Amino acid sequence: MNLRSFRTAAWLGWKIESNWTDPFLFAVYSIIKPLAGAAILVVMYSIITKGDFTNPLFPYIYLGNAFYMYVGAVMTGVSWAIIDDREHYRTLKYMYVAPIRIPLYLIGRAVARFLTGSFSVFITIVFGALFLHVPIEVAQVDWLLFSVSLLMGVVLLALMGLTLAGITLLLARHSDYLGDAVAGGLYLFSGAVFPLDVLPAWLRPIGYAMPITYWLELLRRSLVGSVAQAFPTLASLSNNQLLAILGGMIVLAAFIAVITFRYCDHQARERGYIDRTTNY
Amino acid sequence: METAIRKNTGWRLFIQTILGRAYPRVVGMSREKSWLFFDIFLPTLSVSAYVFVYRAIGAPEEYIGFVVVGGAMTAFWMNILWSMSSQLYWEKETGNLALYIMSPTNLMAILLGMALGGLVATAQRALGIILLGSLAFKVQYALGSFWQLLLVFFLAMTALYGMGMMTASLFLLLSREAWHIANLAQEPIYLAAGFYFPIKSFNFWVAAAASIIPLTLGLDAMRQLVFPSGPALGFLNVRVEIFILIGLSVLFITAARILLRKMERLAIREGRLTESRR
């Protein structure tokens, strides 16, 4: 039943995400948006540095921004399924009475966003490597570290999304902003587009407490090892230490997700929030 | 005893409709205080990220001010996208659109009311972001001409909300693709309009093409008027930008009026006013 819930939800999510238009327009949509987002940072960087793309800071910013797209895609994707099903399609109550596991259904719904997000990340990185001198050499990439880090990151984001989905169940207003709120906070504090050393000293501990910080560092190291060595923030930690920290944080995130979702789900059922529509 | 209701017609009804549609947008803010967090604090986080990017690459301090002002102006673009352009789509989804059409008022007045209410509400958000961002990052301003600044802001908003009214009429024909199209018009416009950097950084013709978006020139002129290094980084002379903004205001409002009539007729003919294809 678990696998079936997940698989069916993934298929449903893919239909919702993609079948509003023809495949060509969908591909254009999936390319323009991420490239424009990356181009803002590229233009900002090139204005100030007069186009010096050889500085290690550039791949740091570029890759951090590219992989950060997964945060919006997976984490927000899981929690957005609650808003979509409850407010928009008004089908959440039917999902609750169907013989499925709701947490797996919600994670399954984010698979489509993971796939479109992966496409956006891939296009952005290829564009950077081809046209902006992002120094990725396929032969030098640590594929094992990359695959393990990516997988751990996706699991982490899905768990964080489940926590947000639980909280979303109890929110009447601004529930659609919750994912953006958390994603915005993580973007600032996780050093996605600038080294954590740039933050004021009193804000840096927030960055060190965020798993995304370690995840992005691992992805950068796996693709362009030289970038990681150029910045002192996490340079003292080895890859294995970073993996251990990330693994520990995933276990913690799983614990928080299970507890939070169970509590919020129970509260939502008790208060009659499962089929509530606010039109807000 | 029944209370007599005065039934307005003509221009009185037009004004009443504008005020009636603007009312919930303005009053809603005072009743739901959580917007202070979601509409001011959260956008300030995004602005802060861009500020720290500039700090990381060693940009001059005036760029921090550029980002704060640009970040505040994104509130207006978001309002245009989600509360003007796609508003008639939402109204269709919730069943209000048909009520608007059958009421004895004018759809143009409804759109003007949406624009007026949205402008007042969004101006408060933008002001909040500027205040918070300026305090957090100690942005220095050097106001050139207050009256020119006021004129530029007024003209940029007139042209921008005229554009929003025009696109709202186009969205009248859209169904579930409306959400995706509005979503697509975020980052590319942030890039083209130079929300986070001076538009002069682009090639002249690219910047000229981007100037069709009223915020491009409005933002450029405002930066020239409030920052000491603004004129050096400005795209065109402020006076020229004012004249272009006047032209854009006339163009978009006229186009909105014409398109709204055509699209309303088309939507009625094709039965799209009450459709709900989710």
XYZ file of C-alpha atoms in Angstrom:
558
model
C 0.000 0.000 0.000
C 2.888 2.359 0.793
C 4.491 1.986 -2.602
C 1.163 2.230 -4.383
C 0.261 5.460 -2.553
C 3.607 6.943 -3.437
C 3.546 5.853 -7.084
C -0.009 7.027 -7.736
C 0.638 10.353 -6.022
C 3.759 10.860 -8.124
C 1.799 10.203 -11.300
C -0.999 12.546 -10.188
C 1.542 15.245 -9.339
C 3.167 14.911 -12.737
C -0.187 15.311 -14.494
C -1.016 18.427 -12.462
C 2.390 19.990 -13.053
C 2.704 19.291 -16.731
C -0.569 18.888 -18.551
C -1.716 22.518 -18.463
C 0.111 23.071 -21.751
C 1.906 21.304 -24.594
C 5.333 19.692 -23.984
C 7.212 22.396 -25.904
C 5.801 25.292 -23.882
C 6.306 23.293 -20.700
C 9.983 22.786 -21.592
C 10.391 26.518 -22.331
C 8.701 27.342 -19.026
C 11.020 24.941 -17.205
C 14.117 26.529 -18.761
C 13.402 30.282 -18.751
C 12.449 30.640 -15.106
C 15.569 29.065 -13.548
C 17.929 30.619 -16.055
C 16.474 34.089 -15.422
C 16.891 33.571 -11.672
C 20.517 32.565 -12.151
C 21.095 35.389 -14.633
C 20.185 38.001 -11.982
C 23.121 36.802 -9.868
C 25.383 36.504 -12.914
C 24.667 40.108 -13.964
C 25.162 41.371 -10.390
C 28.463 39.526 -10.186
C 29.720 40.581 -13.613
C 28.893 44.290 -13.043
C 31.027 44.441 -9.921
C 33.873 42.129 -10.949
C 33.952 43.323 -14.591
C 33.221 39.768 -15.729
C 35.937 37.970 -13.765
C 34.373 34.529 -13.753
C 37.634 32.827 -12.744
C 37.262 33.858 -9.081
C 36.183 30.802 -6.979
C 33.383 32.943 -5.549
C 31.514 32.766 -8.838
C 31.077 28.950 -8.974
C 30.295 29.112 -5.232
C 27.386 31.491 -5.895
C 26.292 29.881 -9.146
C 26.210 26.276 -7.938
C 24.659 27.206 -4.599
C 21.870 29.025 -6.392
C 21.378 26.176 -8.886
C 21.040 23.451 -6.245
C 18.912 25.674 -4.061
C 16.148 25.198 -6.646
C 15.600 21.789 -5.058
C 14.541 23.493 -1.837
C 11.639 25.231 -3.556
C 10.829 22.175 -5.639
C 10.874 19.404 -3.028
C 10.274 21.060 0.348
C 7.623 23.481 -0.851
C 6.262 20.818 -3.209
C 5.334 18.496 -0.320
C 3.623 21.195 1.730
C 1.966 22.757 -1.320
C 0.061 19.509 -1.944
C -2.031 20.280 1.149
C -3.013 23.717 -0.168
C -3.592 22.405 -3.669
C -5.810 19.527 -2.553
C -7.687 21.336 0.206
C -8.231 24.801 -1.262
C -7.929 24.398 -5.008
C -9.122 20.931 -5.983
C -11.005 20.366 -2.726
C -10.065 16.704 -2.749
C -8.046 16.393 0.466
C -10.972 14.856 2.346
C -11.276 12.171 -0.351
C -7.580 11.411 0.007
C -8.076 11.016 3.735
C -10.874 8.496 3.290
C -8.991 6.578 0.571
C -6.848 3.548 1.575
C -3.544 5.448 1.288
C -0.902 6.737 3.698
C -1.152 10.515 3.685
C 2.543 11.304 4.407
C 3.634 9.067 1.526
C 0.965 10.524 -0.700
C 2.237 14.055 0.061
C 5.851 13.102 -0.594
C 4.775 11.390 -3.804
C 3.060 14.572 -4.953
C 6.429 16.343 -4.774
C 8.119 13.854 -7.114
C 6.931 15.760 -10.177
C 8.420 18.956 -8.811
C 11.617 17.064 -8.041
C 11.803 15.940 -11.673
C 11.102 19.398 -13.130
C 13.455 20.885 -10.533
C 16.174 18.420 -11.568
C 15.711 19.499 -15.171
C 16.076 23.168 -14.147
C 19.173 22.441 -12.049
C 20.730 20.444 -14.898
C 20.047 23.155 -17.494
C 21.405 25.874 -15.182
C 24.612 23.965 -14.443
C 25.185 23.024 -18.085
C 24.643 26.667 -19.089
C 27.128 27.785 -16.445
C 29.719 25.222 -17.501
C 29.365 26.006 -21.198
C 29.053 29.785 -21.197
C 30.152 31.144 -17.815
C 33.345 29.231 -17.121
C 31.967 27.347 -14.113
C 34.918 24.941 -13.758
C 33.157 21.581 -13.839
C 35.182 18.812 -15.442
C 33.184 15.633 -15.813
C 36.244 13.423 -15.256
C 37.117 15.215 -12.008
C 33.661 15.112 -10.458
C 33.356 12.870 -7.392
C 30.222 11.116 -8.610
C 29.829 8.910 -5.559
C 29.922 11.871 -3.191
C 27.603 13.794 -5.507
C 25.026 10.978 -5.710
C 25.062 10.283 -1.975
C 24.830 14.006 -1.118
C 22.046 14.623 -3.592
C 20.033 11.670 -2.307
C 20.511 12.733 1.311
C 19.468 16.284 0.420
C 16.302 15.181 -1.310
C 15.340 12.989 1.668
C 16.061 15.892 4.014
C 13.971 18.318 1.958
C 11.072 15.854 1.741
C 11.137 15.495 5.542
C 11.231 19.266 6.028
C 8.354 19.504 3.542
C 6.369 16.985 5.595
C 6.875 19.103 8.707
C 5.602 22.147 6.820
C 2.697 20.133 5.428
C 1.653 19.295 8.971
C 1.778 22.935 10.021
C -0.070 23.924 6.831
C -2.940 21.645 7.859
C -3.564 23.900 10.853
C -3.163 27.263 9.094
C -6.112 29.146 7.697
C -4.399 32.176 6.243
C -1.023 32.614 4.626
C -0.557 28.844 4.485
C 0.562 29.278 0.888
C 3.347 31.566 2.077
C 4.746 29.119 4.610
C 6.950 27.226 2.137
C 8.231 30.495 0.661
C 8.887 31.839 4.141
C 11.035 28.901 5.150
C 12.749 28.761 1.735
C 13.513 32.505 1.970
C 14.988 32.118 5.431
C 17.116 29.145 4.388
C 18.319 31.019 1.274
C 19.657 33.806 3.442
C 21.135 31.797 6.284
C 22.427 28.650 4.583
C 25.109 30.419 2.573
C 23.489 29.363 -0.684
C 24.706 32.402 -2.609
C 27.454 33.811 -0.407
C 29.920 32.335 2.097
C 28.610 32.345 5.661
C 31.570 34.533 6.708
C 29.833 37.469 5.011
C 26.968 37.297 7.510
C 27.355 39.301 10.733
C 28.973 37.106 13.401
C 25.785 36.957 15.492
C 23.816 35.509 12.555
C 26.332 32.839 11.546
C 25.254 30.266 14.181
C 21.845 30.139 12.463
C 23.634 29.135 9.259
C 25.660 26.450 11.050
C 22.464 25.020 12.526
C 20.895 24.537 9.097
C 21.368 21.208 7.314
C 21.121 22.895 3.893
C 24.460 24.608 4.627
C 26.264 21.233 4.816
C 24.321 19.761 1.929
C 25.260 22.600 -0.445
C 28.884 22.411 0.704
C 28.995 18.689 -0.116
C 27.495 19.243 -3.550
C 29.992 22.009 -4.325
C 32.888 19.851 -3.147
C 31.755 16.928 -5.259
C 31.516 19.022 -8.422
C 34.334 21.552 -7.975
C 36.543 20.674 -5.029
C 38.712 23.785 -5.439
C 35.773 26.053 -4.616
C 35.348 24.589 -1.155
C 39.008 25.119 -0.288
C 38.820 28.804 -1.211
C 36.448 29.653 1.646
C 37.235 29.023 5.290
C 33.655 28.547 6.522
C 33.587 24.725 6.506
C 37.106 24.091 5.189
C 38.202 22.450 8.446
C 35.643 19.658 8.003
C 36.347 16.629 5.820
C 33.771 15.185 3.426
C 33.063 12.314 5.805
C 32.535 14.698 8.695
C 30.130 16.732 6.586
C 28.262 13.562 5.592
C 28.047 12.521 9.247
C 26.679 15.943 10.266
C 24.152 15.870 7.426
C 23.163 12.289 8.311
C 22.606 13.274 11.933
C 20.506 16.234 10.892
C 18.401 14.012 8.624
C 17.650 11.702 11.553
C 16.647 14.741 13.597
C 14.544 16.090 10.709
C 12.803 12.699 10.398
C 11.994 12.691 14.116
C 10.633 16.248 13.953
C 8.653 15.492 10.772
C 6.967 12.396 12.240
C 6.114 14.061 15.534
C 4.929 17.313 13.944
C 2.867 15.689 11.212
C 1.198 13.259 13.616
C 0.311 16.044 16.035
C -0.948 18.446 13.351
C -2.838 15.698 11.543
C -4.604 14.735 14.769
C -5.424 18.374 15.544
C -6.697 18.980 12.005
C -9.002 15.957 12.209
C -10.252 16.974 15.638
C -10.963 20.572 14.627
C -12.482 19.659 11.258
C -9.777 21.313 9.188
C -9.326 18.546 6.636
C -12.080 19.776 4.338
C -11.906 23.459 5.264
C -11.714 25.957 2.410
C -10.977 29.582 3.171
C -10.764 31.103 -0.333
C -8.036 33.272 1.164
C -38.720 50.040 8.393
C -36.582 49.616 5.307
C -33.516 51.771 4.765
C -33.633 53.608 1.481
C -30.705 52.699 -0.754
C -29.528 55.342 -3.116
C -28.928 53.748 -6.491
C -26.240 55.576 -8.409
C -25.873 55.578 -12.144
C -23.409 57.027 -14.643
C -20.182 58.479 -13.299
C -21.417 58.268 -9.704
C -21.786 54.501 -10.087
C -18.362 54.389 -11.728
C -16.755 56.147 -8.746
C -18.773 54.076 -6.271
C -17.570 50.886 -7.963
C -13.944 51.996 -7.832
C -14.198 52.784 -4.133
C -16.196 49.617 -3.446
C -13.605 47.381 -5.115
C -10.670 49.239 -3.558
C -12.190 49.045 -0.071
C -11.536 45.341 0.747
C -7.912 45.599 -0.396
C -7.163 48.491 1.927
C -9.346 47.518 4.874
C -8.286 43.867 4.664
C -4.778 44.902 5.634
C -5.856 46.648 8.798
C -7.927 43.633 9.868
C -5.256 41.002 9.196
C -2.010 42.149 10.783
C -0.044 39.074 9.750
C 0.773 40.845 6.462
C 3.409 42.758 8.391
C 5.337 39.497 8.723
C 4.534 37.905 5.378
C 4.680 40.991 3.159
C 7.430 43.007 4.829
C 9.663 40.736 6.861
C 9.864 37.882 4.326
C 10.660 40.056 1.275
C 13.302 41.767 3.421
C 14.962 38.357 3.853
C 15.246 38.001 0.057
C 16.536 41.559 -0.228
C 19.088 40.780 2.486
C 20.360 37.762 0.547
C 21.079 39.988 -2.470
C 22.684 42.597 -0.212
C 25.064 39.951 1.157
C 25.862 38.779 -2.375
C 26.963 42.343 -3.180
C 28.953 42.472 0.067
C 30.612 39.130 -0.759
C 31.811 40.400 -4.138
C 32.924 43.741 -2.701
C 30.383 46.019 -4.390
C 30.315 49.765 -3.579
C 27.826 50.650 -0.811
C 25.369 52.430 -3.148
C 24.532 49.049 -4.694
C 23.126 48.016 -1.320
C 20.689 50.921 -1.593
C 19.872 49.910 -5.167
C 18.931 46.424 -3.955
C 16.807 47.731 -1.072
C 14.820 50.087 -3.324
C 14.571 47.461 -6.093
C 13.524 44.795 -3.615
C 10.776 47.074 -2.282
C 9.510 47.706 -5.809
C 9.130 43.957 -6.412
C 6.056 44.245 -4.158
C 4.349 46.275 -6.902
C 5.244 43.752 -9.604
C 3.952 40.891 -7.452
C 0.764 42.852 -6.890
C 0.377 43.372 -10.629
C 0.940 39.689 -11.363
C -1.109 38.052 -8.645
C -3.696 40.674 -7.719
C -4.276 42.465 -11.009
C -3.391 40.318 -14.025
C -4.588 37.015 -12.662
C -7.315 38.506 -10.464
C -10.089 37.978 -12.994
C -8.966 34.345 -13.245
C -9.297 33.977 -9.455
C -12.671 35.712 -9.609
C -13.716 33.228 -12.259
C -12.549 30.323 -10.073
C -14.541 31.579 -7.085
C -17.614 32.426 -9.147
C -17.466 36.202 -8.674
C -16.667 37.079 -12.267
C -20.139 36.272 -13.552
C -21.581 38.495 -10.776
C -19.333 41.360 -11.884
C -20.445 41.001 -15.484
C -24.159 40.926 -14.674
C -24.000 43.808 -12.213
C -25.066 47.203 -13.630
C -21.550 48.573 -13.330
C -18.542 48.697 -15.576
C -15.690 46.162 -15.581
C -13.209 48.993 -16.163
C -14.339 50.582 -12.876
C -13.839 47.247 -11.106
C -10.298 47.010 -12.472
C -9.576 50.617 -11.496
C -10.801 49.833 -7.984
C -8.534 46.790 -7.835
C -5.657 48.957 -9.020
C -6.344 51.762 -6.534
C -6.751 49.397 -3.580
C -3.733 47.351 -4.637
C -1.612 50.463 -5.072
C -2.452 51.863 -1.633
C -1.946 48.513 0.094
C 1.271 47.692 -1.776
C 2.729 51.157 -1.193
C 2.546 50.446 2.547
C 4.378 47.151 2.047
C 7.042 48.734 -0.160
C 7.544 51.533 2.343
C 7.925 48.969 5.120
C 10.584 47.043 3.164
C 12.486 50.261 2.398
C 12.388 51.345 6.040
C 13.441 47.952 7.373
C 16.113 47.422 4.691
C 17.493 50.942 5.043
C 17.743 50.624 8.816
C 19.274 47.150 8.696
C 21.911 48.037 6.109
C 22.359 51.750 6.918
C 21.497 52.918 3.412
C 22.390 56.555 2.701
C 20.005 58.615 0.569
C 20.585 62.021 -1.061
C 17.244 63.264 -2.338
C 17.596 65.340 -5.509
C 14.136 66.697 -6.269
C 11.222 65.581 -4.111
C 8.614 66.717 -6.656
C 10.340 64.900 -9.492
C 10.524 61.780 -7.337
C 6.822 62.030 -6.556
C 6.006 62.568 -10.237
C 8.132 59.606 -11.338
C 6.514 57.347 -8.750
C 3.010 58.495 -9.699
C 3.670 58.043 -13.430
C 5.386 54.677 -12.993
C 2.431 53.433 -10.939
C -0.127 54.800 -13.427
C 1.634 53.052 -16.309
C 2.245 49.885 -14.290
C -1.343 49.505 -13.097
C -2.533 50.409 -16.612
C -0.410 47.508 -17.803
C -1.928 45.334 -15.060
C -5.441 46.250 -16.214
C -4.498 45.435 -19.778
C -3.066 42.029 -18.892
C -6.057 41.339 -16.624
C -8.257 41.503 -19.699
C -5.990 38.983 -21.453
C -6.073 36.698 -18.423
C -9.867 36.772 -18.705
C -9.507 34.185 -21.443
C -7.060 31.977 -19.578
C -7.835 28.951 -17.530
C -5.471 26.966 -15.302
C -2.449 28.123 -17.347
C -2.956 31.584 -15.772
C -1.157 30.525 -12.582
C 1.843 29.205 -14.513
C 2.066 32.249 -16.773
C 1.984 34.621 -13.804
C 4.597 32.457 -12.109
C 6.780 32.602 -15.216
C 6.655 36.394 -15.272
C 8.547 36.798 -11.988
C 12.294 36.113 -12.316
C 12.552 37.092 -16.018
C 11.005 40.470 -15.202
C 13.194 40.932 -12.114
C 16.099 40.392 -14.489
C 14.884 42.524 -17.401
C 13.689 45.454 -15.304
C 16.892 45.659 -13.251
C 15.340 45.238 -9.822
C 18.698 44.347 -8.273
C 21.173 46.216 -10.480
C 21.229 49.351 -12.656
C 19.557 48.748 -16.018
C 22.395 50.671 -17.649
C 24.493 47.517 -17.219
C 22.639 46.039 -20.186
C 23.284 46.840 -23.820
C 21.349 50.026 -24.826
C 18.827 48.191 -27.000
C 18.214 45.499 -24.397
C 17.583 48.198 -21.782
C 15.371 50.084 -24.245
C 13.311 46.950 -24.912
C 13.027 46.296 -21.159
C 11.698 49.849 -20.742
C 8.300 48.693 -21.980
C 7.859 47.494 -18.386
C 7.072 50.769 -16.570
C 9.005 49.753 -13.469
C 12.249 49.646 -15.465
C 12.331 53.380 -16.121
C 10.484 54.242 -12.925
C 13.060 52.413 -10.833
C 15.955 53.833 -12.822
C 14.669 57.398 -12.408
C 13.963 56.931 -8.704
C 17.477 55.589 -8.121
C 18.903 58.591 -9.957
C 16.884 60.904 -7.720
C 17.677 59.351 -4.345
C 21.279 58.127 -4.564
C 24.366 60.321 -4.968
C 25.844 58.026 -7.636
C 22.431 57.413 -9.217
C 22.797 59.829 -12.169
C 26.127 58.250 -13.154
C 24.514 54.800 -13.212
C 21.213 55.955 -14.764
C 20.048 54.677 -18.137
C 18.475 57.875 -19.523
C 18.055 61.436 -18.272
C 15.252 61.639 -15.684
C 13.295 64.166 -17.784
C 13.382 61.816 -20.777
C 12.253 58.953 -18.568
C 9.356 61.086 -17.283
C 8.178 61.750 -20.842
C 8.425 58.063 -21.729
C 6.459 57.139 -18.599
C 3.720 59.607 -19.599
C 3.585 57.881 -23.000
C 3.451 54.425 -21.407
C 0.645 55.525 -19.054
C -1.506 56.726 -21.947
C -0.660 53.655 -24.021
C -1.466 51.060 -21.361
C -4.658 52.669 -20.086
C -6.000 53.110 -23.610
C -5.003 49.549 -24.503
C -6.625 48.275 -21.304
C -9.892 49.989 -22.197
C -9.955 48.630 -25.745
C -8.804 45.127 -24.839
C -11.170 44.819 -21.918
C -14.168 45.469 -24.164
C -12.949 43.007 -26.771
C -11.965 40.302 -24.327
C -15.173 40.629 -22.339
C -17.203 40.148 -25.513
C -14.998 37.240 -26.580
C -15.180 35.600 -23.160
C -18.985 35.907 -23.148
C -19.233 34.543 -26.690
C -16.955 31.586 -25.973
C -18.546 30.855 -22.610
C -15.358 31.361 -20.610
C -16.763 33.533 -17.843
C -18.024 30.641 -15.779
C -15.744 27.817 -16.880
C -13.586 26.180 -14.257
C -10.995 23.854 -15.687
C -8.755 22.984 -12.799
